[in-house]
């Protein structure tokens, strides 16, 4: 089983707003990352995972870099749509590749500018 103490998890600024509206807290997102690391998420290939949230009311698109960096990129309500479309999946795979190449300084810059927000189990 992967050691989740070393994984860092983030949400995009867009995802943060959508999660706040859906009342999904960071602690629940961190738990979802731990579950995804244990294989409890739908692997869509290319570093893209679909994870159910909020008592199965919402779906999230979670992007991963080698099990060490996880980014929540998209959120949608199950009642509004069944899944992402093939073009969206291609775009998310490209985004996962980009996050896979992000340098530590680029990551820190994204955090500083508010493009990414780091998750924690705290409030």
mmCIF file with all atom_site columns, C-alpha atoms in Angstrom:
data_model
loop_
_atom_site.group_PDB
_atom_site.id
_atom_site.type_symbol
_atom_site.label_atom_id
_atom_site.label_alt_id
_atom_site.label_comp_id
_atom_site.label_asym_id
_atom_site.label_entity_id
_atom_site.label_seq_id
_atom_site.pdbx_PDB_ins_code
_atom_site.Cartn_x
_atom_site.Cartn_y
_atom_site.Cartn_z
_atom_site.occupancy
_atom_site.B_iso_or_equiv
_atom_site.pdbx_formal_charge
_atom_site.auth_seq_id
_atom_site.auth_comp_id
_atom_site.auth_asym_id
_atom_site.auth_atom_id
_atom_site.pdbx_PDB_model_num
ATOM 1   C CA . UNK A 1 1   ? 0.000   0.000  0.000   1.00 0.00 ? 1   UNK A CA 1
ATOM 2   C CA . UNK A 1 2   ? 1.402   3.458  -0.880  1.00 0.00 ? 2   UNK A CA 1
ATOM 3   C CA . UNK A 1 3   ? 2.619   5.661  1.944   1.00 0.00 ? 3   UNK A CA 1
ATOM 4   C CA . UNK A 1 4   ? 0.186   8.577  1.835   1.00 0.00 ? 4   UNK A CA 1
ATOM 5   C CA . UNK A 1 5   ? 2.254   10.647 4.277   1.00 0.00 ? 5   UNK A CA 1
ATOM 6   C CA . UNK A 1 6   ? 4.337   11.824 1.322   1.00 0.00 ? 6   UNK A CA 1
ATOM 7   C CA . UNK A 1 7   ? 1.512   12.711 -1.075  1.00 0.00 ? 7   UNK A CA 1
ATOM 8   C CA . UNK A 1 8   ? 0.674   16.363 -1.580  1.00 0.00 ? 8   UNK A CA 1
ATOM 9   C CA . UNK A 1 9   ? -2.820  17.247 -2.697  1.00 0.00 ? 9   UNK A CA 1
ATOM 10  C CA . UNK A 1 10  ? -4.135  20.413 -4.306  1.00 0.00 ? 10  UNK A CA 1
ATOM 11  C CA . UNK A 1 11  ? -7.269  21.871 -5.792  1.00 0.00 ? 11  UNK A CA 1
ATOM 12  C CA . UNK A 1 12  ? -7.487  24.382 -8.593  1.00 0.00 ? 12  UNK A CA 1
ATOM 13  C CA . UNK A 1 13  ? -9.018  27.761 -7.830  1.00 0.00 ? 13  UNK A CA 1
ATOM 14  C CA . UNK A 1 14  ? -12.049 26.795 -9.942  1.00 0.00 ? 14  UNK A CA 1
ATOM 15  C CA . UNK A 1 15  ? -12.454 23.500 -8.090  1.00 0.00 ? 15  UNK A CA 1
ATOM 16  C CA . UNK A 1 16  ? -12.186 25.298 -4.760  1.00 0.00 ? 16  UNK A CA 1
ATOM 17  C CA . UNK A 1 17  ? -15.180 27.497 -5.590  1.00 0.00 ? 17  UNK A CA 1
ATOM 18  C CA . UNK A 1 18  ? -17.223 24.541 -6.869  1.00 0.00 ? 18  UNK A CA 1
ATOM 19  C CA . UNK A 1 19  ? -16.386 22.437 -3.799  1.00 0.00 ? 19  UNK A CA 1
ATOM 20  C CA . UNK A 1 20  ? -17.302 25.268 -1.452  1.00 0.00 ? 20  UNK A CA 1
ATOM 21  C CA . UNK A 1 21  ? -20.668 25.613 -3.204  1.00 0.00 ? 21  UNK A CA 1
ATOM 22  C CA . UNK A 1 22  ? -21.197 21.832 -2.906  1.00 0.00 ? 22  UNK A CA 1
ATOM 23  C CA . UNK A 1 23  ? -20.100 21.959 0.763   1.00 0.00 ? 23  UNK A CA 1
ATOM 24  C CA . UNK A 1 24  ? -17.210 19.562 0.249   1.00 0.00 ? 24  UNK A CA 1
ATOM 25  C CA . UNK A 1 25  ? -14.463 20.204 2.787   1.00 0.00 ? 25  UNK A CA 1
ATOM 26  C CA . UNK A 1 26  ? -10.721 19.745 2.400   1.00 0.00 ? 26  UNK A CA 1
ATOM 27  C CA . UNK A 1 27  ? -10.698 16.873 4.893   1.00 0.00 ? 27  UNK A CA 1
ATOM 28  C CA . UNK A 1 28  ? -13.099 14.933 2.674   1.00 0.00 ? 28  UNK A CA 1
ATOM 29  C CA . UNK A 1 29  ? -10.896 15.666 -0.339  1.00 0.00 ? 29  UNK A CA 1
ATOM 30  C CA . UNK A 1 30  ? -7.807  14.428 1.521   1.00 0.00 ? 30  UNK A CA 1
ATOM 31  C CA . UNK A 1 31  ? -9.664  11.248 2.431   1.00 0.00 ? 31  UNK A CA 1
ATOM 32  C CA . UNK A 1 32  ? -10.544 10.842 -1.254  1.00 0.00 ? 32  UNK A CA 1
ATOM 33  C CA . UNK A 1 33  ? -6.868  11.138 -2.200  1.00 0.00 ? 33  UNK A CA 1
ATOM 34  C CA . UNK A 1 34  ? -5.954  8.434  0.314   1.00 0.00 ? 34  UNK A CA 1
ATOM 35  C CA . UNK A 1 35  ? -8.697  6.221  -1.144  1.00 0.00 ? 35  UNK A CA 1
ATOM 36  C CA . UNK A 1 36  ? -7.498  6.886  -4.704  1.00 0.00 ? 36  UNK A CA 1
ATOM 37  C CA . UNK A 1 37  ? -3.971  5.917  -3.653  1.00 0.00 ? 37  UNK A CA 1
ATOM 38  C CA . UNK A 1 38  ? -5.412  2.577  -2.478  1.00 0.00 ? 38  UNK A CA 1
ATOM 39  C CA . UNK A 1 39  ? -7.091  2.050  -5.855  1.00 0.00 ? 39  UNK A CA 1
ATOM 40  C CA . UNK A 1 40  ? -10.553 3.181  -4.743  1.00 0.00 ? 40  UNK A CA 1
ATOM 41  C CA . UNK A 1 41  ? -11.178 5.495  -7.707  1.00 0.00 ? 41  UNK A CA 1
ATOM 42  C CA . UNK A 1 42  ? -12.020 4.992  -11.366 1.00 0.00 ? 42  UNK A CA 1
ATOM 43  C CA . UNK A 1 43  ? -8.751  5.099  -13.324 1.00 0.00 ? 43  UNK A CA 1
ATOM 44  C CA . UNK A 1 44  ? -9.513  6.828  -16.639 1.00 0.00 ? 44  UNK A CA 1
ATOM 45  C CA . UNK A 1 45  ? -5.912  6.475  -17.833 1.00 0.00 ? 45  UNK A CA 1
ATOM 46  C CA . UNK A 1 46  ? -3.142  8.988  -18.366 1.00 0.00 ? 46  UNK A CA 1
ATOM 47  C CA . UNK A 1 47  ? -3.087  10.118 -14.732 1.00 0.00 ? 47  UNK A CA 1
ATOM 48  C CA . UNK A 1 48  ? -6.815  10.939 -14.684 1.00 0.00 ? 48  UNK A CA 1
ATOM 49  C CA . UNK A 1 49  ? -9.109  9.519  -12.019 1.00 0.00 ? 49  UNK A CA 1
ATOM 50  C CA . UNK A 1 50  ? -12.804 9.916  -11.313 1.00 0.00 ? 50  UNK A CA 1
ATOM 51  C CA . UNK A 1 51  ? -13.674 9.956  -7.619  1.00 0.00 ? 51  UNK A CA 1
ATOM 52  C CA . UNK A 1 52  ? -17.133 10.033 -6.099  1.00 0.00 ? 52  UNK A CA 1
ATOM 53  C CA . UNK A 1 53  ? -17.650 12.643 -3.377  1.00 0.00 ? 53  UNK A CA 1
ATOM 54  C CA . UNK A 1 54  ? -20.293 13.985 -1.038  1.00 0.00 ? 54  UNK A CA 1
ATOM 55  C CA . UNK A 1 55  ? -22.186 10.736 -0.429  1.00 0.00 ? 55  UNK A CA 1
ATOM 56  C CA . UNK A 1 56  ? -22.083 9.951  -4.159  1.00 0.00 ? 56  UNK A CA 1
ATOM 57  C CA . UNK A 1 57  ? -23.822 13.215 -5.105  1.00 0.00 ? 57  UNK A CA 1
ATOM 58  C CA . UNK A 1 58  ? -20.791 14.623 -6.945  1.00 0.00 ? 58  UNK A CA 1
ATOM 59  C CA . UNK A 1 59  ? -17.984 13.380 -9.150  1.00 0.00 ? 59  UNK A CA 1
ATOM 60  C CA . UNK A 1 60  ? -14.505 14.840 -9.192  1.00 0.00 ? 60  UNK A CA 1
ATOM 61  C CA . UNK A 1 61  ? -11.727 14.588 -11.719 1.00 0.00 ? 61  UNK A CA 1
ATOM 62  C CA . UNK A 1 62  ? -8.475  14.018 -9.884  1.00 0.00 ? 62  UNK A CA 1
ATOM 63  C CA . UNK A 1 63  ? -5.122  14.254 -11.654 1.00 0.00 ? 63  UNK A CA 1
ATOM 64  C CA . UNK A 1 64  ? -2.067  12.416 -10.335 1.00 0.00 ? 64  UNK A CA 1
ATOM 65  C CA . UNK A 1 65  ? 1.701   12.642 -10.712 1.00 0.00 ? 65  UNK A CA 1
ATOM 66  C CA . UNK A 1 66  ? 3.369   9.394  -9.719  1.00 0.00 ? 66  UNK A CA 1
ATOM 67  C CA . UNK A 1 67  ? 1.261   9.043  -6.608  1.00 0.00 ? 67  UNK A CA 1
ATOM 68  C CA . UNK A 1 68  ? 3.030   12.000 -5.003  1.00 0.00 ? 68  UNK A CA 1
ATOM 69  C CA . UNK A 1 69  ? 1.127   15.008 -6.358  1.00 0.00 ? 69  UNK A CA 1
ATOM 70  C CA . UNK A 1 70  ? -2.661  14.977 -6.693  1.00 0.00 ? 70  UNK A CA 1
ATOM 71  C CA . UNK A 1 71  ? -4.782  17.799 -8.134  1.00 0.00 ? 71  UNK A CA 1
ATOM 72  C CA . UNK A 1 72  ? -8.568  18.096 -7.994  1.00 0.00 ? 72  UNK A CA 1
ATOM 73  C CA . UNK A 1 73  ? -9.383  19.731 -11.330 1.00 0.00 ? 73  UNK A CA 1
ATOM 74  C CA . UNK A 1 74  ? -13.117 19.362 -12.003 1.00 0.00 ? 74  UNK A CA 1
ATOM 75  C CA . UNK A 1 75  ? -16.330 18.766 -10.069 1.00 0.00 ? 75  UNK A CA 1
ATOM 76  C CA . UNK A 1 76  ? -19.824 18.009 -11.301 1.00 0.00 ? 76  UNK A CA 1
ATOM 77  C CA . UNK A 1 77  ? -23.089 16.848 -9.797  1.00 0.00 ? 77  UNK A CA 1
ATOM 78  C CA . UNK A 1 78  ? -24.160 13.316 -10.663 1.00 0.00 ? 78  UNK A CA 1
ATOM 79  C CA . UNK A 1 79  ? -27.692 14.607 -11.299 1.00 0.00 ? 79  UNK A CA 1
ATOM 80  C CA . UNK A 1 80  ? -26.416 17.076 -13.930 1.00 0.00 ? 80  UNK A CA 1
ATOM 81  C CA . UNK A 1 81  ? -24.335 14.738 -16.069 1.00 0.00 ? 81  UNK A CA 1
ATOM 82  C CA . UNK A 1 82  ? -23.339 11.104 -16.217 1.00 0.00 ? 82  UNK A CA 1
ATOM 83  C CA . UNK A 1 83  ? -19.703 11.546 -17.142 1.00 0.00 ? 83  UNK A CA 1
ATOM 84  C CA . UNK A 1 84  ? -17.159 13.739 -18.862 1.00 0.00 ? 84  UNK A CA 1
ATOM 85  C CA . UNK A 1 85  ? -17.053 13.536 -22.640 1.00 0.00 ? 85  UNK A CA 1
ATOM 86  C CA . UNK A 1 86  ? -14.124 12.101 -24.642 1.00 0.00 ? 86  UNK A CA 1
ATOM 87  C CA . UNK A 1 87  ? -12.767 15.542 -25.588 1.00 0.00 ? 87  UNK A CA 1
ATOM 88  C CA . UNK A 1 88  ? -12.726 16.561 -21.926 1.00 0.00 ? 88  UNK A CA 1
ATOM 89  C CA . UNK A 1 89  ? -10.889 13.344 -21.035 1.00 0.00 ? 89  UNK A CA 1
ATOM 90  C CA . UNK A 1 90  ? -8.204  14.121 -23.632 1.00 0.00 ? 90  UNK A CA 1
ATOM 91  C CA . UNK A 1 91  ? -7.814  17.625 -22.185 1.00 0.00 ? 91  UNK A CA 1
ATOM 92  C CA . UNK A 1 92  ? -7.571  16.282 -18.616 1.00 0.00 ? 92  UNK A CA 1
ATOM 93  C CA . UNK A 1 93  ? -4.902  13.792 -19.698 1.00 0.00 ? 93  UNK A CA 1
ATOM 94  C CA . UNK A 1 94  ? -2.878  16.650 -21.203 1.00 0.00 ? 94  UNK A CA 1
ATOM 95  C CA . UNK A 1 95  ? -3.330  18.633 -17.995 1.00 0.00 ? 95  UNK A CA 1
ATOM 96  C CA . UNK A 1 96  ? -2.182  15.624 -15.945 1.00 0.00 ? 96  UNK A CA 1
ATOM 97  C CA . UNK A 1 97  ? 0.953   15.453 -18.124 1.00 0.00 ? 97  UNK A CA 1
ATOM 98  C CA . UNK A 1 98  ? 1.575   19.157 -17.528 1.00 0.00 ? 98  UNK A CA 1
ATOM 99  C CA . UNK A 1 99  ? 1.263   18.707 -13.765 1.00 0.00 ? 99  UNK A CA 1
ATOM 100 C CA . UNK A 1 100 ? 3.615   15.747 -14.109 1.00 0.00 ? 100 UNK A CA 1
ATOM 101 C CA . UNK A 1 101 ? 6.267   18.072 -15.502 1.00 0.00 ? 101 UNK A CA 1
ATOM 102 C CA . UNK A 1 102 ? 5.749   20.915 -13.024 1.00 0.00 ? 102 UNK A CA 1
ATOM 103 C CA . UNK A 1 103 ? 8.927   21.946 -11.245 1.00 0.00 ? 103 UNK A CA 1
ATOM 104 C CA . UNK A 1 104 ? 9.015   22.741 -7.532  1.00 0.00 ? 104 UNK A CA 1
ATOM 105 C CA . UNK A 1 105 ? 9.465   26.449 -8.321  1.00 0.00 ? 105 UNK A CA 1
ATOM 106 C CA . UNK A 1 106 ? 6.515   26.425 -10.757 1.00 0.00 ? 106 UNK A CA 1
ATOM 107 C CA . UNK A 1 107 ? 4.409   24.689 -8.122  1.00 0.00 ? 107 UNK A CA 1
ATOM 108 C CA . UNK A 1 108 ? 5.323   27.298 -5.523  1.00 0.00 ? 108 UNK A CA 1
ATOM 109 C CA . UNK A 1 109 ? 4.497   30.068 -8.008  1.00 0.00 ? 109 UNK A CA 1
ATOM 110 C CA . UNK A 1 110 ? 1.074   28.526 -8.733  1.00 0.00 ? 110 UNK A CA 1
ATOM 111 C CA . UNK A 1 111 ? 0.419   28.397 -4.988  1.00 0.00 ? 111 UNK A CA 1
ATOM 112 C CA . UNK A 1 112 ? 1.596   31.978 -4.509  1.00 0.00 ? 112 UNK A CA 1
ATOM 113 C CA . UNK A 1 113 ? -0.655  33.228 -7.326  1.00 0.00 ? 113 UNK A CA 1
ATOM 114 C CA . UNK A 1 114 ? -3.666  31.266 -6.043  1.00 0.00 ? 114 UNK A CA 1
ATOM 115 C CA . UNK A 1 115 ? -3.999  29.072 -9.133  1.00 0.00 ? 115 UNK A CA 1
ATOM 116 C CA . UNK A 1 116 ? -3.560  26.038 -6.885  1.00 0.00 ? 116 UNK A CA 1
ATOM 117 C CA . UNK A 1 117 ? -4.475  25.671 -3.219  1.00 0.00 ? 117 UNK A CA 1
ATOM 118 C CA . UNK A 1 118 ? -2.844  23.007 -1.084  1.00 0.00 ? 118 UNK A CA 1
ATOM 119 C CA . UNK A 1 119 ? -5.182  20.718 0.818   1.00 0.00 ? 119 UNK A CA 1
ATOM 120 C CA . UNK A 1 120 ? -4.803  19.624 4.392   1.00 0.00 ? 120 UNK A CA 1
ATOM 121 C CA . UNK A 1 121 ? -6.877  17.674 6.856   1.00 0.00 ? 121 UNK A CA 1
ATOM 122 C CA . UNK A 1 122 ? -7.222  20.854 8.890   1.00 0.00 ? 122 UNK A CA 1
ATOM 123 C CA . UNK A 1 123 ? -10.026 23.380 8.441   1.00 0.00 ? 123 UNK A CA 1
#
